[in-house]
Short mmCIF file of C-alpha atoms in Angstrom, two decimals:
data_model
loop_
_atom_site.label_atom_id
_atom_site.label_comp_id
_atom_site.label_asym_id
_atom_site.label_seq_id
_atom_site.Cartn_x
_atom_site.Cartn_y
_atom_site.Cartn_z
CA MET A 1 144.86 -123.97 -15.31
CA ALA A 2 142.29 -126.08 -14.03
CA ALA A 3 140.38 -128.67 -16.47
CA GLY A 4 136.91 -128.85 -15.72
CA MET A 5 135.33 -126.43 -18.13
CA GLY A 6 132.62 -128.86 -19.68
CA LYS A 7 129.09 -128.36 -17.86
CA ASN A 8 130.74 -127.67 -14.86
CA PRO A 9 131.29 -123.76 -13.87
CA LEU A 10 134.37 -122.18 -15.02
CA LYS A 11 136.60 -120.97 -11.79
CA VAL A 12 137.39 -117.22 -11.32
CA GLY A 13 139.94 -115.65 -9.95
CA LEU A 14 139.99 -111.51 -8.80
CA VAL A 15 142.59 -109.45 -8.35
CA GLY A 16 141.98 -106.69 -7.07
CA LEU A 17 138.47 -106.29 -4.96
CA GLY A 18 137.86 -102.59 -4.52
CA GLY A 19 135.80 -99.67 -6.81
CA VAL A 20 135.06 -101.71 -9.75
CA ALA A 21 135.34 -104.86 -8.78
CA GLN A 22 132.42 -105.28 -6.27
CA GLU A 23 130.55 -104.31 -9.04
CA HIS A 24 132.34 -107.17 -11.12
CA MET A 25 131.77 -109.91 -8.14
CA ARG A 26 127.59 -109.28 -7.72
CA GLY A 27 127.19 -110.35 -11.77
CA TYR A 28 129.58 -113.30 -11.71
CA ALA A 29 127.46 -114.63 -8.15
CA ALA A 30 124.40 -114.33 -10.32
CA SER A 31 125.67 -116.12 -13.00
CA ASP A 32 125.84 -120.51 -13.10
CA ALA A 33 128.73 -120.47 -15.78
CA VAL A 34 131.63 -119.36 -13.27
CA THR A 35 132.25 -119.17 -9.73
CA ILE A 36 134.57 -117.46 -7.71
CA VAL A 37 137.06 -118.95 -6.09
CA ALA A 38 139.66 -116.88 -5.15
CA GLY A 39 140.08 -113.05 -5.12
CA ALA A 40 143.58 -111.30 -3.78
CA ASP A 41 143.54 -107.41 -2.87
CA ILE A 42 146.66 -105.68 -1.23
CA ASP A 43 143.80 -104.57 1.65
CA GLU A 44 144.05 -107.74 3.22
CA ALA A 45 140.37 -105.93 5.45
CA ARG A 46 138.64 -105.59 2.37
CA ALA A 47 139.49 -108.98 1.25
CA GLN A 48 138.39 -110.61 4.12
CA ASP A 49 135.23 -108.70 3.39
CA ALA A 50 134.48 -109.38 -0.01
CA ALA A 51 135.45 -113.34 0.59
CA SER A 52 132.87 -112.94 3.38
CA ARG A 53 130.16 -111.91 1.40
CA TYR A 54 130.44 -114.22 -2.06
CA GLU A 55 132.48 -117.30 -0.52
CA PHE A 56 135.75 -117.54 -1.65
CA THR A 57 139.60 -117.77 -0.78
CA PRO A 58 141.05 -114.34 0.14
CA HIS A 59 144.63 -113.90 -0.43
CA THR A 60 146.89 -110.48 -0.13
CA ASP A 61 149.32 -111.69 -2.69
CA TYR A 62 148.38 -112.22 -6.41
CA GLN A 63 151.54 -114.26 -6.87
CA ALA A 64 150.04 -116.32 -3.77
CA MET A 65 146.50 -117.23 -5.29
CA LEU A 66 148.58 -118.12 -8.87
CA GLU A 67 150.08 -120.50 -7.22
CA THR A 68 148.07 -122.30 -4.80
CA GLU A 69 144.40 -121.75 -6.91
CA GLU A 70 143.32 -124.06 -9.66
CA LEU A 71 141.49 -120.91 -11.95
CA ASP A 72 140.57 -120.81 -15.45
CA ILE A 73 140.01 -117.14 -15.29
CA VAL A 74 141.78 -114.40 -13.62
CA CYS A 75 140.00 -110.81 -13.62
CA VAL A 76 142.68 -107.82 -13.75
CA LEU A 77 140.79 -105.54 -11.74
CA THR A 78 143.38 -103.16 -10.28
CA PRO A 79 144.56 -99.71 -11.34
CA PRO A 80 145.45 -99.65 -14.85
CA ALA A 81 149.03 -99.20 -13.63
CA PHE A 82 149.29 -102.77 -12.54
CA HIS A 83 147.52 -104.30 -14.60
CA ARG A 84 150.93 -105.36 -17.01
CA PRO A 85 152.52 -107.63 -13.78
CA VAL A 86 149.23 -109.21 -12.90
CA VAL A 87 148.34 -109.67 -17.01
CA GLU A 88 151.78 -111.58 -17.33
CA ALA A 89 151.61 -113.55 -13.96
CA ALA A 90 147.97 -114.97 -14.95
CA ALA A 91 149.27 -115.53 -18.75
CA ALA A 92 152.05 -117.70 -18.14
CA LYS A 93 149.80 -120.02 -15.78
CA GLY A 94 147.70 -120.61 -18.26
CA CYS A 95 144.88 -118.79 -17.73
CA HIS A 96 142.63 -116.62 -19.48
CA ILE A 97 142.11 -113.44 -18.83
CA LEU A 98 139.93 -110.20 -18.54
CA CYS A 99 141.33 -107.01 -18.43
CA GLU A 100 139.67 -103.71 -17.45
CA LYS A 101 139.38 -100.83 -19.09
CA PRO A 102 141.94 -99.16 -20.35
CA MET A 103 144.25 -102.21 -20.94
CA ALA A 104 147.44 -99.66 -20.01
CA PRO A 105 148.57 -96.54 -19.37
CA SER A 106 151.19 -96.76 -21.86
CA LEU A 107 151.87 -98.44 -25.21
CA GLU A 108 154.81 -100.14 -24.11
CA ASP A 109 152.67 -101.94 -21.25
CA ALA A 110 150.44 -102.56 -23.85
CA ILE A 111 152.73 -104.55 -25.68
CA ALA A 112 153.81 -106.53 -23.31
CA ILE A 113 150.38 -107.54 -22.50
CA GLY A 114 149.96 -108.71 -25.71
CA LYS A 115 153.24 -110.34 -25.89
CA ALA A 116 152.45 -112.11 -22.76
CA VAL A 117 149.15 -113.40 -24.19
CA LYS A 118 150.08 -114.17 -27.32
CA ALA A 119 152.43 -116.31 -25.67
CA ALA A 120 150.68 -118.55 -23.62
CA ASN A 121 147.79 -118.71 -26.22
CA VAL A 122 145.35 -118.15 -24.02
CA LYS A 123 142.32 -116.16 -24.45
CA PHE A 124 142.34 -112.29 -23.45
CA LEU A 125 138.98 -110.05 -23.10
CA PHE A 126 139.69 -106.34 -23.07
CA GLY A 127 137.28 -104.79 -20.68
CA ALA A 128 134.65 -103.23 -22.53
CA SER A 129 131.72 -103.32 -20.83
CA TYR A 130 129.50 -101.07 -22.26
CA ARG A 131 128.90 -103.38 -25.14
CA HIS A 132 126.89 -105.57 -22.78
CA LEU A 133 124.37 -103.07 -21.32
CA PRO A 134 121.24 -103.31 -22.78
CA ALA A 135 120.59 -100.05 -23.88
CA MET A 136 123.88 -99.93 -25.40
CA LYS A 137 122.64 -102.82 -27.75
CA ALA A 138 119.88 -102.21 -28.89
CA ALA A 139 121.02 -99.00 -29.98
CA LYS A 140 123.52 -100.54 -32.06
CA ASP A 141 120.77 -103.10 -33.93
CA LEU A 142 119.03 -99.85 -34.51
CA ILE A 143 121.95 -98.35 -36.09
CA ILE A 144 122.74 -101.50 -38.33
CA SER A 145 119.14 -101.30 -39.21
CA GLY A 146 118.78 -98.06 -40.29
CA ALA A 147 116.33 -96.52 -37.91
CA ILE A 148 118.16 -93.66 -37.84
CA GLY A 149 119.39 -93.69 -41.61
CA ASP A 150 123.66 -92.57 -41.98
CA VAL A 151 125.19 -91.55 -38.65
CA ARG A 152 126.55 -88.51 -38.70
CA LEU A 153 127.54 -87.65 -35.35
CA CYS A 154 127.90 -88.98 -31.60
CA THR A 155 128.65 -86.84 -28.39
CA GLU A 156 129.07 -87.77 -24.77
CA THR A 157 128.74 -84.82 -22.26
CA VAL A 158 130.28 -85.04 -18.74
CA ILE A 159 129.90 -81.34 -16.89
CA GLY A 160 129.83 -80.40 -13.29
CA GLY A 161 130.28 -81.87 -10.10
CA ASN A 162 131.35 -79.68 -7.18
CA GLY A 163 133.92 -76.80 -7.97
CA LEU A 164 137.55 -77.02 -8.86
CA GLU A 165 138.56 -76.71 -4.92
CA ASN A 166 136.86 -80.07 -4.62
CA ILE A 167 137.35 -81.92 -7.87
CA GLU A 168 138.60 -85.68 -7.52
CA LEU A 169 141.63 -86.51 -9.26
CA LEU A 170 142.39 -90.10 -9.63
CA SER A 171 146.46 -90.49 -7.63
CA PRO A 172 149.39 -91.85 -9.61
CA ILE A 173 148.42 -95.01 -8.28
CA HIS A 174 146.05 -95.48 -11.00
CA TYR A 175 147.55 -93.60 -13.70
CA PRO A 176 151.33 -92.87 -13.18
CA GLU A 177 152.83 -89.23 -12.91
CA GLY A 178 153.12 -86.85 -15.52
CA GLY A 179 150.59 -89.34 -18.18
CA PRO A 180 147.61 -89.71 -19.01
CA GLY A 181 144.84 -89.08 -15.74
CA GLY A 182 142.41 -87.67 -14.29
CA THR A 183 139.09 -88.31 -12.66
CA GLY A 184 136.59 -91.30 -12.60
CA MET A 185 134.41 -89.56 -14.97
CA GLY A 186 137.21 -88.14 -17.19
CA LEU A 187 138.84 -88.76 -21.06
CA VAL A 188 141.10 -92.05 -19.88
CA ASP A 189 139.00 -93.30 -16.98
CA HIS A 190 135.41 -93.05 -18.77
CA GLY A 191 135.89 -91.42 -22.14
CA VAL A 192 138.23 -95.27 -23.21
CA HIS A 193 134.26 -96.47 -22.68
CA MET A 194 133.08 -94.07 -25.53
CA ILE A 195 136.44 -94.15 -27.60
CA ASP A 196 135.39 -97.93 -27.47
CA ALA A 197 131.31 -97.86 -28.01
CA PHE A 198 131.09 -95.22 -30.85
CA PRO A 199 133.22 -96.92 -33.50
CA TRP A 200 131.52 -100.43 -32.35
CA MET A 201 127.93 -99.27 -32.67
CA THR A 202 128.67 -97.67 -36.17
CA GLY A 203 131.15 -100.66 -37.54
CA SER A 204 134.11 -98.15 -37.90
CA HIS A 205 137.34 -97.46 -36.30
CA VAL A 206 139.10 -94.02 -34.83
CA VAL A 207 140.84 -92.24 -38.19
CA ASP A 208 142.38 -89.18 -36.16
CA VAL A 209 141.94 -87.34 -33.13
CA VAL A 210 142.57 -83.60 -31.55
CA GLY A 211 141.64 -82.36 -27.99
CA GLN A 212 143.61 -82.28 -24.67
CA GLY A 213 143.07 -84.39 -21.52
CA ASN A 214 144.52 -84.32 -17.83
CA ILE A 215 147.83 -85.28 -16.41
CA THR A 216 148.71 -86.91 -13.44
CA GLY A 217 150.54 -84.30 -11.35
CA GLN A 218 149.12 -81.44 -13.28
CA ALA A 219 145.89 -78.85 -12.51
CA PRO A 220 143.02 -80.28 -14.17
CA VAL A 221 141.90 -79.16 -17.34
CA PRO A 222 138.38 -78.94 -19.21
CA GLU A 223 138.91 -82.16 -21.75
CA ILE A 224 137.72 -82.06 -24.71
CA VAL A 225 138.04 -84.53 -27.91
CA THR A 226 137.30 -84.35 -31.25
CA MET A 227 137.25 -87.89 -33.59
CA LYS A 228 136.73 -88.88 -36.86
CA LEU A 229 135.45 -92.71 -37.68
CA SER A 230 136.58 -93.92 -40.59
CA ASN A 231 132.96 -94.14 -42.28
CA GLY A 232 133.05 -90.30 -41.61
CA VAL A 233 131.05 -89.89 -38.31
CA ALA A 234 132.06 -87.23 -36.39
CA VAL A 235 132.81 -87.95 -32.25
CA GLN A 236 132.91 -85.29 -29.94
CA LEU A 237 133.39 -85.87 -25.85
CA THR A 238 133.19 -83.39 -23.36
CA TYR A 239 134.36 -83.82 -19.86
CA ASP A 240 135.19 -81.13 -16.74
CA GLU A 241 134.24 -81.79 -12.87
CA GLY A 242 136.34 -79.38 -11.88
CA THR A 243 132.82 -76.43 -11.99
CA VAL A 244 129.04 -77.43 -10.99
CA SER A 245 125.95 -78.33 -12.49
CA LEU A 246 123.88 -76.31 -14.69
CA VAL A 247 121.19 -79.14 -15.73
CA PRO A 248 117.93 -78.55 -15.07
CA PRO A 249 116.58 -80.90 -12.51
CA ASN A 250 113.66 -82.56 -14.98
CA GLU A 251 116.00 -83.54 -16.62
CA GLY A 252 117.37 -86.22 -14.65
CA ILE A 253 115.46 -89.82 -15.07
CA PHE A 254 115.14 -92.67 -12.61
CA THR A 255 117.58 -95.40 -12.92
CA GLU A 256 117.06 -98.52 -13.22
CA GLY A 257 120.20 -99.90 -13.08
CA ALA A 258 123.34 -98.48 -10.63
CA GLY A 259 125.20 -96.32 -12.10
CA TRP A 260 128.06 -92.94 -12.46
CA ASN A 261 127.50 -89.11 -13.07
CA VAL A 262 129.81 -86.46 -11.95
CA SER A 263 128.28 -86.58 -7.71
CA GLY A 264 129.64 -90.44 -7.44
CA PHE A 265 127.71 -93.45 -7.47
CA ILE A 266 123.81 -93.48 -8.48
CA PRO A 267 122.15 -96.79 -6.53
CA GLU A 268 119.33 -98.35 -8.98
CA GLY A 269 115.94 -97.47 -8.29
CA GLY A 270 117.20 -93.90 -7.91
CA TRP A 271 117.02 -90.34 -8.97
CA ASP A 272 119.74 -89.20 -10.89
CA PRO A 273 119.83 -85.69 -11.54
CA GLN A 274 122.83 -85.61 -14.53
CA PRO A 275 122.57 -89.48 -16.01
CA THR A 276 125.51 -90.73 -18.33
CA THR A 277 123.55 -90.14 -21.31
CA LEU A 278 124.82 -90.86 -25.57
CA LEU A 279 123.68 -88.84 -28.32
CA VAL A 280 123.83 -90.65 -31.45
CA TYR A 281 122.56 -88.39 -34.90
CA GLY A 282 122.20 -89.67 -38.27
CA SER A 283 120.31 -88.26 -41.11
CA THR A 284 116.80 -89.50 -40.39
CA GLY A 285 116.37 -90.00 -36.75
CA ALA A 286 118.40 -89.88 -33.39
CA LEU A 287 119.42 -92.14 -30.45
CA ARG A 288 119.43 -90.77 -27.08
CA ILE A 289 120.97 -93.57 -24.82
CA TYR A 290 120.53 -94.06 -21.25
CA PRO A 291 123.39 -96.69 -20.41
CA TYR A 292 123.36 -97.42 -16.90
CA ALA A 293 119.29 -95.87 -16.21
CA ASN A 294 118.38 -98.43 -18.56
CA ALA A 295 116.29 -96.12 -21.29
CA LEU A 296 117.01 -95.55 -25.06
CA LEU A 297 114.55 -93.31 -26.83
CA HIS A 298 114.15 -93.22 -30.95
CA ALA A 299 113.26 -89.90 -32.65
CA THR A 300 112.51 -89.19 -35.92
CA ASN A 301 110.01 -86.83 -37.79
CA ASP A 302 107.29 -88.92 -36.72
CA GLY A 303 108.10 -88.09 -33.34
CA LEU A 304 109.66 -90.14 -30.07
CA LYS A 305 109.27 -93.10 -28.56
CA GLN A 306 111.31 -95.31 -26.02
CA ILE A 307 112.40 -98.58 -27.06
CA PRO A 308 111.76 -101.18 -24.80
CA LEU A 309 114.72 -103.04 -23.30
CA PRO A 310 115.36 -106.21 -20.85
CA SER A 311 115.83 -106.06 -17.75
CA LEU A 312 119.20 -106.22 -17.71
CA PRO A 313 121.08 -103.25 -16.05
CA ARG A 314 123.66 -102.41 -14.35
CA PRO A 315 125.57 -105.01 -13.06
CA ASN A 316 123.76 -107.70 -14.94
CA HIS A 317 126.16 -106.46 -17.70
CA PHE A 318 129.07 -107.94 -16.07
CA LYS A 319 127.14 -111.20 -15.61
CA THR A 320 126.58 -110.74 -19.55
CA GLN A 321 129.70 -110.20 -20.28
CA MET A 322 131.47 -112.66 -18.06
CA GLU A 323 129.23 -115.40 -19.48
CA SER A 324 129.65 -114.48 -22.98
CA PHE A 325 133.75 -115.15 -22.26
CA ALA A 326 132.78 -118.47 -20.75
CA HIS A 327 131.06 -119.28 -23.61
CA SER A 328 134.50 -118.33 -26.24
CA ILE A 329 136.60 -120.43 -23.81
CA VAL A 330 134.72 -123.46 -23.89
CA GLU A 331 133.68 -123.14 -27.13
CA ASN A 332 136.79 -121.75 -28.57
CA THR A 333 135.35 -118.93 -30.08
CA PRO A 334 136.37 -114.80 -30.72
CA VAL A 335 135.62 -113.08 -27.58
CA ALA A 336 133.38 -110.09 -27.43
CA ALA A 337 136.23 -107.21 -26.73
CA ASP A 338 139.69 -108.85 -27.79
CA TYR A 339 143.50 -106.99 -27.60
CA ASP A 340 143.41 -105.43 -30.64
CA ASP A 341 140.46 -103.42 -29.70
CA GLY A 342 141.92 -102.68 -25.98
CA LEU A 343 144.92 -101.48 -28.22
CA LYS A 344 143.03 -99.66 -30.58
CA SER A 345 141.38 -97.84 -27.60
CA LEU A 346 144.83 -96.80 -25.54
CA LYS A 347 146.08 -95.71 -29.12
CA ALA A 348 143.02 -93.26 -29.55
CA ILE A 349 143.58 -91.93 -26.00
CA LEU A 350 147.62 -91.38 -26.36
CA ALA A 351 146.80 -89.97 -29.33
CA ILE A 352 144.85 -87.33 -27.71
CA TYR A 353 147.36 -86.27 -25.68
CA GLN A 354 149.88 -86.08 -28.42
CA SER A 355 147.47 -83.86 -30.61
CA ALA A 356 147.50 -81.09 -27.49
CA GLU A 357 151.38 -81.52 -26.79
CA GLU A 358 152.02 -81.02 -30.44
CA ARG A 359 148.81 -79.06 -31.28
CA ARG A 360 147.79 -80.66 -34.39
CA ILE A 361 145.32 -82.95 -35.35
CA ILE A 362 147.01 -86.69 -34.74
CA GLU A 363 146.52 -89.60 -37.54
CA VAL A 364 146.15 -93.24 -35.46
CA SER A 365 147.75 -96.06 -37.16
#
């Protein structure tokens, strides 16, 4: 691992340069805390294109990148099926690691990741990026302040698309055949954020779950989950991209930040007819959170008001996430979301699938 940490930016290497990695690169390029020095992707054209735009050394083999580059941080941005070998290799080189969500497709892989990180004594940041979105952070502050009383219910609903025949399922390259899988805005690839964020916002953890999720290689089903949190909060998640939207056009919002909905990627500064929306209901008020659009509404018996937010929407949250990680490395302080956080969310996901198989409520250890 490179020694230059003090006043110099930490050196970052990326593994996996497609999809969400593009957003990571935009965020890191705007930060003085880190500099991207290398990136690896099996698609040579993609590696060369990213390297030319962000001025780093491209590789088509992450092992070669780890052998030849001096890196402080390795960002594991590959599909989840490949997280374990990349984390193990990066940890063996003494690099601190940011690993995208979900941490692994199986508990076996997750445990192996934990052993590798512990043996190497490196810091591990779980990619709970929603924690760094301004609307989410402000919502957590309001909850802690008692602005909506005792939280009772949290929900997210993502339903719509272009019909069942046009549903876009993630391939076995992302999630192995026969295991948890689905769509880009489904339970495993997107809902993992909510499984992390709702307990984080309410200062609790998942106690038990019941529901069903999509399995790679099988016909898609509506994904419905109910979770009970340790403080009594109920969480309801509903996902289905195999139908069409029934949301009236006037229920959308202009987006300050880029994001995703069931129709695909939504650029910043545009109209999103079906924005990602989280609802948090309390005993004296409620919150409507637009994490990508960067908006937050607070309702009480006195009326509805919009909460002012800093203008740092997606992909700036990747910048603040990385800056937080860099600070924790330099100052040797705890990271924003650690290995245990990633393990908790994975255990909750696997328990949901167990509940469908056994047709009962499953307690999450």
